[in-house]
JSON list of C-alpha atoms in Angstrom, two decimals:
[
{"chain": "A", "resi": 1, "resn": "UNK", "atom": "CA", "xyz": [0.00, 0.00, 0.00]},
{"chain": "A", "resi": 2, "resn": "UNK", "atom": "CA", "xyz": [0.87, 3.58, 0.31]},
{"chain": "A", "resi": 3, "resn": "UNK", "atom": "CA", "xyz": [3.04, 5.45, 2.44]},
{"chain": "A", "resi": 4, "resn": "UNK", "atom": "CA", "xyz": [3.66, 9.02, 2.80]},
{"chain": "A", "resi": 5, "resn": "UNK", "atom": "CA", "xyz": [6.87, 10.67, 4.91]},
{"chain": "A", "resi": 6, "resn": "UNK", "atom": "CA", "xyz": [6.54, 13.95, 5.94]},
{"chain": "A", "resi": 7, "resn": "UNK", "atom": "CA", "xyz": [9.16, 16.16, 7.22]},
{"chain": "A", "resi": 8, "resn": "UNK", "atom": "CA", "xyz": [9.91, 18.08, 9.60]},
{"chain": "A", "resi": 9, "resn": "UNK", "atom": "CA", "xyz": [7.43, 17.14, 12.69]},
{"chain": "A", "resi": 10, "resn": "UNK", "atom": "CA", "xyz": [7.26, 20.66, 13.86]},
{"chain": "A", "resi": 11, "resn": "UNK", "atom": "CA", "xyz": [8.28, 23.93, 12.53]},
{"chain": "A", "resi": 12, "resn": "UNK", "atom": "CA", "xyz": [8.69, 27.51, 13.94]},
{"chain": "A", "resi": 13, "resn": "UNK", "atom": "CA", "xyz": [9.01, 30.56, 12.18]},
{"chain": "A", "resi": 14, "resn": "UNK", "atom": "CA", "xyz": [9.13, 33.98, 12.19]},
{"chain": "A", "resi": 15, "resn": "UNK", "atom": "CA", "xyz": [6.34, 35.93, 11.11]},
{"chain": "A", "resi": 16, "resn": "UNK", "atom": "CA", "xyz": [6.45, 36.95, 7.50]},
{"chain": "A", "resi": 17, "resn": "UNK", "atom": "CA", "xyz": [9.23, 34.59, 6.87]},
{"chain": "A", "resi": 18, "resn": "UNK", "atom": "CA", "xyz": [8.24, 31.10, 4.40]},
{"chain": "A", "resi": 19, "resn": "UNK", "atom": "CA", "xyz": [7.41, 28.03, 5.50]},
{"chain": "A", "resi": 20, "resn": "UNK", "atom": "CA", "xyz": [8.63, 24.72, 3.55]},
{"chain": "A", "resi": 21, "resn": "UNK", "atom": "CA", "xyz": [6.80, 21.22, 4.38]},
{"chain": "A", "resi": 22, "resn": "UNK", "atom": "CA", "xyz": [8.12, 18.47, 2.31]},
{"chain": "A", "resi": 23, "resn": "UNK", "atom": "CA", "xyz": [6.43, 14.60, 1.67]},
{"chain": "A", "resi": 24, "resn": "UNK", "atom": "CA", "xyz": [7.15, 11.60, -0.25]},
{"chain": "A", "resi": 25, "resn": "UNK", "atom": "CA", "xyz": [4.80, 8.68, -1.26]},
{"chain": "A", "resi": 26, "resn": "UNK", "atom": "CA", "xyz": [5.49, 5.17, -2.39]},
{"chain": "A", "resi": 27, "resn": "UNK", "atom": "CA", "xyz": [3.02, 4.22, -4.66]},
{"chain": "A", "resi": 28, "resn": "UNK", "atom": "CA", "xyz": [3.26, 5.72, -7.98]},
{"chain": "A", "resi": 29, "resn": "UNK", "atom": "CA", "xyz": [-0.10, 4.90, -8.98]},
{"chain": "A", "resi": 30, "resn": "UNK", "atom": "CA", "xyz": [-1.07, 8.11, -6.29]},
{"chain": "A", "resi": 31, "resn": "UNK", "atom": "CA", "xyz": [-2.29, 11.14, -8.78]},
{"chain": "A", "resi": 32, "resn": "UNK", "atom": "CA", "xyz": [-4.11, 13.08, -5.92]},
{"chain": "A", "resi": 33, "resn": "UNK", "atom": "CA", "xyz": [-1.85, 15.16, -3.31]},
{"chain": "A", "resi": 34, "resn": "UNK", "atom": "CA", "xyz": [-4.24, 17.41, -1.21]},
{"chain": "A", "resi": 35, "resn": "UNK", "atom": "CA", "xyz": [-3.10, 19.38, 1.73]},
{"chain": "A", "resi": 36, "resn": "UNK", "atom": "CA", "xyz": [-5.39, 19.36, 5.17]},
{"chain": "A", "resi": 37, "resn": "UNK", "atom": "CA", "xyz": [-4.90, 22.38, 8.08]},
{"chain": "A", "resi": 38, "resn": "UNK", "atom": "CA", "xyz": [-5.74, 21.19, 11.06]},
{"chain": "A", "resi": 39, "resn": "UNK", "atom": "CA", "xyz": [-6.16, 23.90, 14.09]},
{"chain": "A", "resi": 40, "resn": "UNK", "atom": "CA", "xyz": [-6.31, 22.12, 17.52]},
{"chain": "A", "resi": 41, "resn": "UNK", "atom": "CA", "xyz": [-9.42, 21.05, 18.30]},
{"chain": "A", "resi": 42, "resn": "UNK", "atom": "CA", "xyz": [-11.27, 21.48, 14.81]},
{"chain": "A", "resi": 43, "resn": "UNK", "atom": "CA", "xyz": [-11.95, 18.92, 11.46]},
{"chain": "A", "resi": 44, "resn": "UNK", "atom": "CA", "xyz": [-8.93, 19.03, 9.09]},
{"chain": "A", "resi": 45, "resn": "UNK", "atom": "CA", "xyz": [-9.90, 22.09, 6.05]},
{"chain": "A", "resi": 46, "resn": "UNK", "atom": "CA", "xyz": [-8.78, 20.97, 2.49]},
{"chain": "A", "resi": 47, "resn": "UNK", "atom": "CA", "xyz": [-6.24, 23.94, 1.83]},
{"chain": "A", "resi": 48, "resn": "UNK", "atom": "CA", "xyz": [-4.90, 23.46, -1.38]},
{"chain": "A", "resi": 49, "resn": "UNK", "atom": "CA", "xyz": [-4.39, 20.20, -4.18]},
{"chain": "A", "resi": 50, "resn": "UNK", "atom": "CA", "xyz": [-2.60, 19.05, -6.83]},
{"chain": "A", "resi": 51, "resn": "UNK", "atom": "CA", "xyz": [-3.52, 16.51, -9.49]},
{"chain": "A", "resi": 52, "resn": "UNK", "atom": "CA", "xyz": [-0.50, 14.33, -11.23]},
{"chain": "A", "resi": 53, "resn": "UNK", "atom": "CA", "xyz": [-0.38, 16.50, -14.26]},
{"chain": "A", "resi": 54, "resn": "UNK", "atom": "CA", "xyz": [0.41, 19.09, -12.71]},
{"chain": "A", "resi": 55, "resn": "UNK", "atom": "CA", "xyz": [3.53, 20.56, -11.25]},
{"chain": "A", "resi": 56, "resn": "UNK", "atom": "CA", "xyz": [2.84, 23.63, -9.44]},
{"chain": "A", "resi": 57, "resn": "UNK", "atom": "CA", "xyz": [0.16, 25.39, -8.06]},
{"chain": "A", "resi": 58, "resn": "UNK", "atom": "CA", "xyz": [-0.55, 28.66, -6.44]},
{"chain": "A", "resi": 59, "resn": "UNK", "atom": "CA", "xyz": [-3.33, 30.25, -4.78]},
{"chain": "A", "resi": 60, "resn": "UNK", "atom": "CA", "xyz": [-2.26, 33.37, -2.76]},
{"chain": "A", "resi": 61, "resn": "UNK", "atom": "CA", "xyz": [0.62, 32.67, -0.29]},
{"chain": "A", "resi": 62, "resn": "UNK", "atom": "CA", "xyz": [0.38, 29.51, -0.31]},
{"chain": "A", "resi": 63, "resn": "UNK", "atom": "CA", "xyz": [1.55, 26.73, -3.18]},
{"chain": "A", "resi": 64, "resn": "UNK", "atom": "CA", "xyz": [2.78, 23.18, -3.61]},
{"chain": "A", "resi": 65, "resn": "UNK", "atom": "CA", "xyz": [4.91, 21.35, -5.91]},
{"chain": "A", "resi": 66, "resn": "UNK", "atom": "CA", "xyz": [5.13, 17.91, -7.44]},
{"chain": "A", "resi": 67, "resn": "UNK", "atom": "CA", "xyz": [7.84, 16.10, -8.74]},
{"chain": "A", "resi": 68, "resn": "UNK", "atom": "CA", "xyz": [6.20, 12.54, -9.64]},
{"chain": "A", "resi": 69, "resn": "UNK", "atom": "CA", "xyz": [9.92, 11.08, -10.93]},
{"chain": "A", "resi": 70, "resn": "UNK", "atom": "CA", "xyz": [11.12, 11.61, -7.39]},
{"chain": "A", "resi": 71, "resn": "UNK", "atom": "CA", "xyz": [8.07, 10.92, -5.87]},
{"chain": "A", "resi": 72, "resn": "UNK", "atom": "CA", "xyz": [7.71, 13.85, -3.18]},
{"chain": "A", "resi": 73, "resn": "UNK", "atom": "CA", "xyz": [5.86, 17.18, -3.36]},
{"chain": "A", "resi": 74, "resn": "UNK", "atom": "CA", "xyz": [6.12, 20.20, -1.12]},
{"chain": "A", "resi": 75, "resn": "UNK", "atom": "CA", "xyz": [3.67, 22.73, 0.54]},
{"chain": "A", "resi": 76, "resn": "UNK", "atom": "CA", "xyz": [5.21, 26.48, 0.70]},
{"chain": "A", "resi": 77, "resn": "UNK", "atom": "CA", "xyz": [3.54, 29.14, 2.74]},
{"chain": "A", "resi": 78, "resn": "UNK", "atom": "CA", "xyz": [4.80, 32.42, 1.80]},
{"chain": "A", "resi": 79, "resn": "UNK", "atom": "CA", "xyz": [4.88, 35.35, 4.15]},
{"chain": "A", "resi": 80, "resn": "UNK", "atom": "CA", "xyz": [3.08, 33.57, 6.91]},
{"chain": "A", "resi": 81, "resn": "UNK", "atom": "CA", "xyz": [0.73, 35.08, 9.95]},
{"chain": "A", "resi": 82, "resn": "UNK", "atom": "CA", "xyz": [0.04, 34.03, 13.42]},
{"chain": "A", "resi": 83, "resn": "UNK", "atom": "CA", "xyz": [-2.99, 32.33, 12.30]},
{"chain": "A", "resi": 84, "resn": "UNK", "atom": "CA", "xyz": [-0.86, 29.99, 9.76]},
{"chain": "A", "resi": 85, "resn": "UNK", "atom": "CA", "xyz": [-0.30, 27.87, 13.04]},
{"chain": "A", "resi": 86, "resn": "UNK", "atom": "CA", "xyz": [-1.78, 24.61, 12.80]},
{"chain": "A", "resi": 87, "resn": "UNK", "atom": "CA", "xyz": [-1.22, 20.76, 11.69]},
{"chain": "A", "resi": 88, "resn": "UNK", "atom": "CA", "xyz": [-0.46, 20.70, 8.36]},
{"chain": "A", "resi": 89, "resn": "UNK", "atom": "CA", "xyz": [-0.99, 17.16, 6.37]},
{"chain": "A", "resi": 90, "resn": "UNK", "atom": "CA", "xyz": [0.18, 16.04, 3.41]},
{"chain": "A", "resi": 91, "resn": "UNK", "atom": "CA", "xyz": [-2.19, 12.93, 1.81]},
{"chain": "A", "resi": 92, "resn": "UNK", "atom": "CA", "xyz": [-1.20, 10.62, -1.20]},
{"chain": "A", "resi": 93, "resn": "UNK", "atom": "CA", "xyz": [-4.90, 9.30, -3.13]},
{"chain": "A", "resi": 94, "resn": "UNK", "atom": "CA", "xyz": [-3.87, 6.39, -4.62]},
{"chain": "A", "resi": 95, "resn": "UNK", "atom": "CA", "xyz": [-7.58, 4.94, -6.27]},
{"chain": "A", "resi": 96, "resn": "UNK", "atom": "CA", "xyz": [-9.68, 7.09, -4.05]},
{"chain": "A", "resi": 97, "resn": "UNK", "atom": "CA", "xyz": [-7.98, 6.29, -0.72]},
{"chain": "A", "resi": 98, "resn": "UNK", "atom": "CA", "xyz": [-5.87, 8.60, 0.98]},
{"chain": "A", "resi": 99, "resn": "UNK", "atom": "CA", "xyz": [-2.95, 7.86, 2.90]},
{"chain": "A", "resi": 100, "resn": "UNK", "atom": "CA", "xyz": [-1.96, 10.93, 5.25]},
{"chain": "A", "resi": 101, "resn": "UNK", "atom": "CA", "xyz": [1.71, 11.97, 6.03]},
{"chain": "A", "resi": 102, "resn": "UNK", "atom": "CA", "xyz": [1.99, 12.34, 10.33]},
{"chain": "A", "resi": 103, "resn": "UNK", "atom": "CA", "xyz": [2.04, 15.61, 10.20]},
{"chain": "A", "resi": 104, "resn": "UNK", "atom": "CA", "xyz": [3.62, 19.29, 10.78]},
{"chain": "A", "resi": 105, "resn": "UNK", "atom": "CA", "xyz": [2.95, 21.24, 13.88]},
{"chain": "A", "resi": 106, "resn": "UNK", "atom": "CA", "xyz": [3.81, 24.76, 12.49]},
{"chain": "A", "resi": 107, "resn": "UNK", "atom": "CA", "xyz": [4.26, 27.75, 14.62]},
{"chain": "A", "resi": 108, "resn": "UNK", "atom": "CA", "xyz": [4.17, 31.72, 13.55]},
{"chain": "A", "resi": 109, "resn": "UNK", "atom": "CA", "xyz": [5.87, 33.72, 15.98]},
{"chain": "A", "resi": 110, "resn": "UNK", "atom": "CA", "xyz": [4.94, 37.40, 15.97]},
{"chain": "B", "resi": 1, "resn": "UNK", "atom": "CA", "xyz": [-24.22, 24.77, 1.36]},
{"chain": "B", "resi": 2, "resn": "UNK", "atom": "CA", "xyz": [-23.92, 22.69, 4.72]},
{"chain": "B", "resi": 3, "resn": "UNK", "atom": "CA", "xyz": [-20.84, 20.70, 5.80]},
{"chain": "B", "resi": 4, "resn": "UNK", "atom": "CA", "xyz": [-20.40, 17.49, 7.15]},
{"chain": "B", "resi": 5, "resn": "UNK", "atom": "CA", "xyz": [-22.68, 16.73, 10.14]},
{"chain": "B", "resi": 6, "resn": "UNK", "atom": "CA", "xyz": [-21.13, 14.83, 12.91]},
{"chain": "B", "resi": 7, "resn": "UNK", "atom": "CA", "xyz": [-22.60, 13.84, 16.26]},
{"chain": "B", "resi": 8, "resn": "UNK", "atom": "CA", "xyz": [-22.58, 13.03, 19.22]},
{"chain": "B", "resi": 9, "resn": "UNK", "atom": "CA", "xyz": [-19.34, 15.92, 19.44]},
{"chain": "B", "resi": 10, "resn": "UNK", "atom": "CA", "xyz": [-18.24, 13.76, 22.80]},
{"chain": "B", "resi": 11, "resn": "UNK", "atom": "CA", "xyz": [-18.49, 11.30, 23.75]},
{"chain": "B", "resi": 12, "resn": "UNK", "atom": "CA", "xyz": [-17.37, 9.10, 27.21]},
{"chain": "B", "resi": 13, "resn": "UNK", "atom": "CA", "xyz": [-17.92, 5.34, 28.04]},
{"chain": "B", "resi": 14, "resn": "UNK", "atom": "CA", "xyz": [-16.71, 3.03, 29.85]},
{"chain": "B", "resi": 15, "resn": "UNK", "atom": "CA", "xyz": [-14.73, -0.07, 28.45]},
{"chain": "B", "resi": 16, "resn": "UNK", "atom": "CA", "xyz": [-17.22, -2.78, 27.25]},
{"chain": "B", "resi": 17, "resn": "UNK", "atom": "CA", "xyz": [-19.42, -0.33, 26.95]},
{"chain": "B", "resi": 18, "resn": "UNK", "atom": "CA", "xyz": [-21.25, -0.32, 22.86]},
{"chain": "B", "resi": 19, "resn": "UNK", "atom": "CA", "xyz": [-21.02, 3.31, 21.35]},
{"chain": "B", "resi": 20, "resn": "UNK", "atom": "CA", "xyz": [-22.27, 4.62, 17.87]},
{"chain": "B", "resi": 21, "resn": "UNK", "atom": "CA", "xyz": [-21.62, 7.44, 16.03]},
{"chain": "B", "resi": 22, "resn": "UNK", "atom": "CA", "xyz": [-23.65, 9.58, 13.29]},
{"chain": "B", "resi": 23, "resn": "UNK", "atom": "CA", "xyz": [-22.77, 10.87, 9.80]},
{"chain": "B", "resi": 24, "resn": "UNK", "atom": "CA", "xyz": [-24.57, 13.13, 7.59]},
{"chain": "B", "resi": 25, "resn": "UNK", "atom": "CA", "xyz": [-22.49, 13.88, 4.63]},
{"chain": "B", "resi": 26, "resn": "UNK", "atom": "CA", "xyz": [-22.58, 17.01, 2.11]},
{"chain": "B", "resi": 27, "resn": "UNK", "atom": "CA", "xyz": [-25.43, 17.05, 0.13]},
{"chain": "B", "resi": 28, "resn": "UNK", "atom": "CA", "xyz": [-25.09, 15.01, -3.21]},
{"chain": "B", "resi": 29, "resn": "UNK", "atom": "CA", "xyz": [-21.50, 13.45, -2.33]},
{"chain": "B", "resi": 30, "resn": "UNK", "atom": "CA", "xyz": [-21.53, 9.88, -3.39]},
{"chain": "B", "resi": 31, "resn": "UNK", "atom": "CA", "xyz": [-18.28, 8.77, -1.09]},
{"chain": "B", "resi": 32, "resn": "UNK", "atom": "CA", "xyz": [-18.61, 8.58, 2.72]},
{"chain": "B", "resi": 33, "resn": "UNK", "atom": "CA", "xyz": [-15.53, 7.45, 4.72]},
{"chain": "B", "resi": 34, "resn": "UNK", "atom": "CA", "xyz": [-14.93, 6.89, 7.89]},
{"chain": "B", "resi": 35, "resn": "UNK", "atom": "CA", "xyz": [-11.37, 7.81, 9.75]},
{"chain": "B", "resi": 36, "resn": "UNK", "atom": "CA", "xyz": [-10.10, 7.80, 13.16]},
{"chain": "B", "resi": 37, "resn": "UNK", "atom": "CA", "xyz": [-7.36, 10.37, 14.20]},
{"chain": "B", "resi": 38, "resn": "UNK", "atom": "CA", "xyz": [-4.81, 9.19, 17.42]},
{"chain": "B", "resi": 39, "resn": "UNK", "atom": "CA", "xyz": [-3.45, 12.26, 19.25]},
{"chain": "B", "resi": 40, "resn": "UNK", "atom": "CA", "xyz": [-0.56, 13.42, 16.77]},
{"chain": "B", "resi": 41, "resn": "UNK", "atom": "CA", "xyz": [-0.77, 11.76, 13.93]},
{"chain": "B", "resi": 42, "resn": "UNK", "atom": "CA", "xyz": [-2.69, 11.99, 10.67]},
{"chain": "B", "resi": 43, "resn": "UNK", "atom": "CA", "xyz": [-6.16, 10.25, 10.18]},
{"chain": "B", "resi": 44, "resn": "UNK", "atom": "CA", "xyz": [-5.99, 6.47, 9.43]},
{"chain": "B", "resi": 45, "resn": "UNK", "atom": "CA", "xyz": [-9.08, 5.35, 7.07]},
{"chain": "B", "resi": 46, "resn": "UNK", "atom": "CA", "xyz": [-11.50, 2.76, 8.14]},
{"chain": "B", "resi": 47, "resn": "UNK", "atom": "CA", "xyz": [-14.41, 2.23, 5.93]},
{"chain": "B", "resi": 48, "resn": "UNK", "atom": "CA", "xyz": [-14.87, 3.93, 2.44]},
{"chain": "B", "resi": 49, "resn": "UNK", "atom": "CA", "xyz": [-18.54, 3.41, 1.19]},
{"chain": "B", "resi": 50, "resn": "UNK", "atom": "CA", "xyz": [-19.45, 4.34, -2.21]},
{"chain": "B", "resi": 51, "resn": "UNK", "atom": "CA", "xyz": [-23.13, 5.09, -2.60]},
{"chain": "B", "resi": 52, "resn": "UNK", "atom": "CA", "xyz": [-24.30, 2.16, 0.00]},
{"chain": "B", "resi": 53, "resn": "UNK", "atom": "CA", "xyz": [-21.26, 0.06, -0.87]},
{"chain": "B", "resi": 54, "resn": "UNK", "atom": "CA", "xyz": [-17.84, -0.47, 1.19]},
{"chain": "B", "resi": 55, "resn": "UNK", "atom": "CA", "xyz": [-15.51, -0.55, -1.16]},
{"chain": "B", "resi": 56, "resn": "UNK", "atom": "CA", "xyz": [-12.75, -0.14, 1.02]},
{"chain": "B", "resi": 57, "resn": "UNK", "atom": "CA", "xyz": [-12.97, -1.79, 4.62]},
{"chain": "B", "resi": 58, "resn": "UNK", "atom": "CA", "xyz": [-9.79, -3.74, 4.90]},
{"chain": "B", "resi": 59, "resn": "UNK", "atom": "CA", "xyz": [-8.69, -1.42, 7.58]},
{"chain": "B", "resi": 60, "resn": "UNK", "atom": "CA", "xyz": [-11.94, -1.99, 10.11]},
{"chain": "B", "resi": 61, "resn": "UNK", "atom": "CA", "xyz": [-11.29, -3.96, 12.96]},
{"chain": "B", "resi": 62, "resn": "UNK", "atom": "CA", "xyz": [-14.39, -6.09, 12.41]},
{"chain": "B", "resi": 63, "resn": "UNK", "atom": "CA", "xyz": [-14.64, -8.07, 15.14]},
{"chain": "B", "resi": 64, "resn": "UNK", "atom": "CA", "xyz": [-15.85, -5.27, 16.86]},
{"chain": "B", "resi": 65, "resn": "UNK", "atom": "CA", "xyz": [-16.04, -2.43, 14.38]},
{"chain": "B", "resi": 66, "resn": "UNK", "atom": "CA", "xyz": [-19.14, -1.93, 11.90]},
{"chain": "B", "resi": 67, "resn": "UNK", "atom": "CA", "xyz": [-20.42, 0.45, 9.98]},
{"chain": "B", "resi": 68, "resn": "UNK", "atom": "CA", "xyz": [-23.68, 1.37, 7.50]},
{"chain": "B", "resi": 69, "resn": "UNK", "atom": "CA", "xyz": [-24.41, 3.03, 5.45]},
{"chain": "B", "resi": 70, "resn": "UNK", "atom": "CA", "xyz": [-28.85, 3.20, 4.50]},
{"chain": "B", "resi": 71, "resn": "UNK", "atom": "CA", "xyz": [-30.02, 4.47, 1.49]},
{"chain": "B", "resi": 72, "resn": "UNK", "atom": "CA", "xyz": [-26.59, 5.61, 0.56]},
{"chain": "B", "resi": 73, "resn": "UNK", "atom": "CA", "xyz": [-26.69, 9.26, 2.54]},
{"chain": "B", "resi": 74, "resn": "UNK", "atom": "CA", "xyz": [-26.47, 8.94, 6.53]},
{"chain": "B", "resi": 75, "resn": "UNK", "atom": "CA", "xyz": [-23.95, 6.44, 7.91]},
{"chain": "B", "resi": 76, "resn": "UNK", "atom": "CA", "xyz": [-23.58, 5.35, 11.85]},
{"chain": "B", "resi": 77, "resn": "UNK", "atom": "CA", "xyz": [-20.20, 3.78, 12.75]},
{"chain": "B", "resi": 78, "resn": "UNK", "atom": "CA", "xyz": [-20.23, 1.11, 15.84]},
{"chain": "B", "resi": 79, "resn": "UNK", "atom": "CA", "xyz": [-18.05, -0.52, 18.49]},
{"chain": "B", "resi": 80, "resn": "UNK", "atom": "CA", "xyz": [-19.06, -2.97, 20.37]},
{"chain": "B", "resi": 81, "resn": "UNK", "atom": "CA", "xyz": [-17.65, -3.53, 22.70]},
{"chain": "B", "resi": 82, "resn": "UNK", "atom": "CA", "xyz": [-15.03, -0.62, 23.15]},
{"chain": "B", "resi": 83, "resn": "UNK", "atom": "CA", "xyz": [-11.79, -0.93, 24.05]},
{"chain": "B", "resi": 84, "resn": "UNK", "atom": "CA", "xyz": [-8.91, 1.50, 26.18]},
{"chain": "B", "resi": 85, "resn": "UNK", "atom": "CA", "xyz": [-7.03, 1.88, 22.89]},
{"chain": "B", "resi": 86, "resn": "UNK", "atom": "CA", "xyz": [-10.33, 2.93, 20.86]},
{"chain": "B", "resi": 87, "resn": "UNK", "atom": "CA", "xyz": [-9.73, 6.21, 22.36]},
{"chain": "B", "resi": 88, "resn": "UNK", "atom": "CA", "xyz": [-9.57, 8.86, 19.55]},
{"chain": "B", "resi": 89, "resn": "UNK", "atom": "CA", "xyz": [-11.09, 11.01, 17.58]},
{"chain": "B", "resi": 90, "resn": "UNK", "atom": "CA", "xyz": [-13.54, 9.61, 14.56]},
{"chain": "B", "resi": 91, "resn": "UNK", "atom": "CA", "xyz": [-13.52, 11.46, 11.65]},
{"chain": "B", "resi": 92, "resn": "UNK", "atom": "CA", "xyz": [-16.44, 11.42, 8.81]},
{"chain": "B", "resi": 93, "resn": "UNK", "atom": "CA", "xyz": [-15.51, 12.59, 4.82]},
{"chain": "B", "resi": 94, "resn": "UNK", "atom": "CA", "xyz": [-17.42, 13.15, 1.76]},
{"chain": "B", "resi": 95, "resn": "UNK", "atom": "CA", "xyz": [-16.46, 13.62, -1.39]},
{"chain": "B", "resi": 96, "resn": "UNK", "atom": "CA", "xyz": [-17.88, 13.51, -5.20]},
{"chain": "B", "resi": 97, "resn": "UNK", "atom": "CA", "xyz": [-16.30, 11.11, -6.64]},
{"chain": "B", "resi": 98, "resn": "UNK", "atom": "CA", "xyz": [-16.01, 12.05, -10.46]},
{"chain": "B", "resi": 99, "resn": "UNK", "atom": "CA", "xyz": [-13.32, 11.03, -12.87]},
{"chain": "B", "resi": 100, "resn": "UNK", "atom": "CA", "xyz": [-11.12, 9.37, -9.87]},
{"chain": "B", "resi": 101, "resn": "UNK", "atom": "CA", "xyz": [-10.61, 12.59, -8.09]},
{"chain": "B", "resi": 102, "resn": "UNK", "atom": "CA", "xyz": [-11.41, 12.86, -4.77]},
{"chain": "B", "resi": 103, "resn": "UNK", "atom": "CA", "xyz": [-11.77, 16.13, -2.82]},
{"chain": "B", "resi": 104, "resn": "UNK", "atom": "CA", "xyz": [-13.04, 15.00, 0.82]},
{"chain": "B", "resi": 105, "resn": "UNK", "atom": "CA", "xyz": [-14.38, 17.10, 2.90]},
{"chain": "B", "resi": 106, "resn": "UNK", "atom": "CA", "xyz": [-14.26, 16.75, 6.77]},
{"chain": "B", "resi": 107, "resn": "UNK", "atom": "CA", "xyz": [-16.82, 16.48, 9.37]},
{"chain": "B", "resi": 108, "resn": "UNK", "atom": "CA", "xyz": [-15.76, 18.06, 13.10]},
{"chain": "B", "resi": 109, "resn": "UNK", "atom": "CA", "xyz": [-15.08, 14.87, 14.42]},
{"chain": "B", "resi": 110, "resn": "UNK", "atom": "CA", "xyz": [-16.27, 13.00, 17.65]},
{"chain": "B", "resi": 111, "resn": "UNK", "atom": "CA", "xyz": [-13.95, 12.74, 20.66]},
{"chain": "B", "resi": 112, "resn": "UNK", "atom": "CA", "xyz": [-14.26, 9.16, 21.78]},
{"chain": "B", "resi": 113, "resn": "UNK", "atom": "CA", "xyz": [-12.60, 8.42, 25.53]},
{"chain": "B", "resi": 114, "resn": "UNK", "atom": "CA", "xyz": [-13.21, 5.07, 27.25]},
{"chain": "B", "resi": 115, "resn": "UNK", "atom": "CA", "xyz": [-12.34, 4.79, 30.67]}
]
């Protein structure tokens, strides 16, 4: 089956600076990456996608890549706020399941 | 347009105890799955039911674990009985499944603790 490594476990930045959350999935048959936000205590919000056709996308400050050859795809939060702090997931969809990465904890500090 | 409708929000029991929980998906989504969510980690899927099918229920611990899914809208999830480790948080999804994408959307979860 599918597994998806995500890196790093927790993240701390400054506010305004980027944010860089990387993943990497297994099965190659996965053409579905969504990303969830999690804040503590609430249902995980689909924040952004990306289909296997695709290798960028960008909506506002945030954006994520996919390289399918190496397998891994990133989620980039550009000049980040105090209310970018969350969970952030990465998820492979490899025939309509999705396999979720463990995690980043990220926090904005003002 | 309304989300996904979870409930009960909380819920406490004692091991041994049976406890069920509700489902009301978005409005026209064909796909309902079921996940549960340890503390720190991502969600781990347990059922997927397409239209009143399970497609997908390798992962359900079905010796005490099961799930429906009635006229292919509303689904309850069951354990019976529940264990220490069932302690988590359940998490319900829809999505419309259309050309094998699958954009699920999350319900708020219910916070299961057995004592």
């Amino acid at each position: 089956g599918e597994n998806v490594e995500q890196h790093p476990s927790t993240l701390s930045v400054q506010e305004g600076d980027s944010a860089v959350i990387k993943c990497t999935y297994s099965d190659s048959a996965s053409n579905y990456f969504p990303w969830y936000k999690q804040e503590l205590g609430k249902r995980p919000q689909l924040i952004i996608d990306i289909r296997s056709n695709v290798g960028e996308k960008k909506d506002q400050r945030i954006a994520v890549t996919l390289n399918k050859t190496a397998k891994h795809f990133s989620l980039h939060i550009t000049e980040t706020q105090p209310e970018d702090s969350a969970v952030y997931f990465c998820a492979a969809d490899s025939w309509g399941k999705l396999q979720f990465g463990a995690g980043t904890q990220v926090v904005v500090t003002p | 347009e309304a989300g996904v409708v979870q409930s009960p929000r909380y819920k406490i029991i004692e091991k041994k105890q049976p406890v069920a929980f509700w489902c009301n998906p978005i409005s026209g989504h064909n796909t309902l799955y079921w996940y549960r969510q340890n503390l720190g980690q991502g969600p781990e899927l347990l059922i997927r039911y397409e239209n009143e099918e399970a497609v997908d229920d390798s992962q359900l611990p079905k010796d005490r674990f099961s799930a429906e899914r009635l006229k292919g809208v509303d689904s309850t999830l069951k354990i019976q009985p529940a264990e220490l480790g069932d302690s988590a948080v359940y998490l319900c999804a829809s999505s419309l499944s259309l050309a094998g994408f699958h954009e699920q959307y999350f319900g708020p979860g219910t916070r299961l603790t057995v004592t």
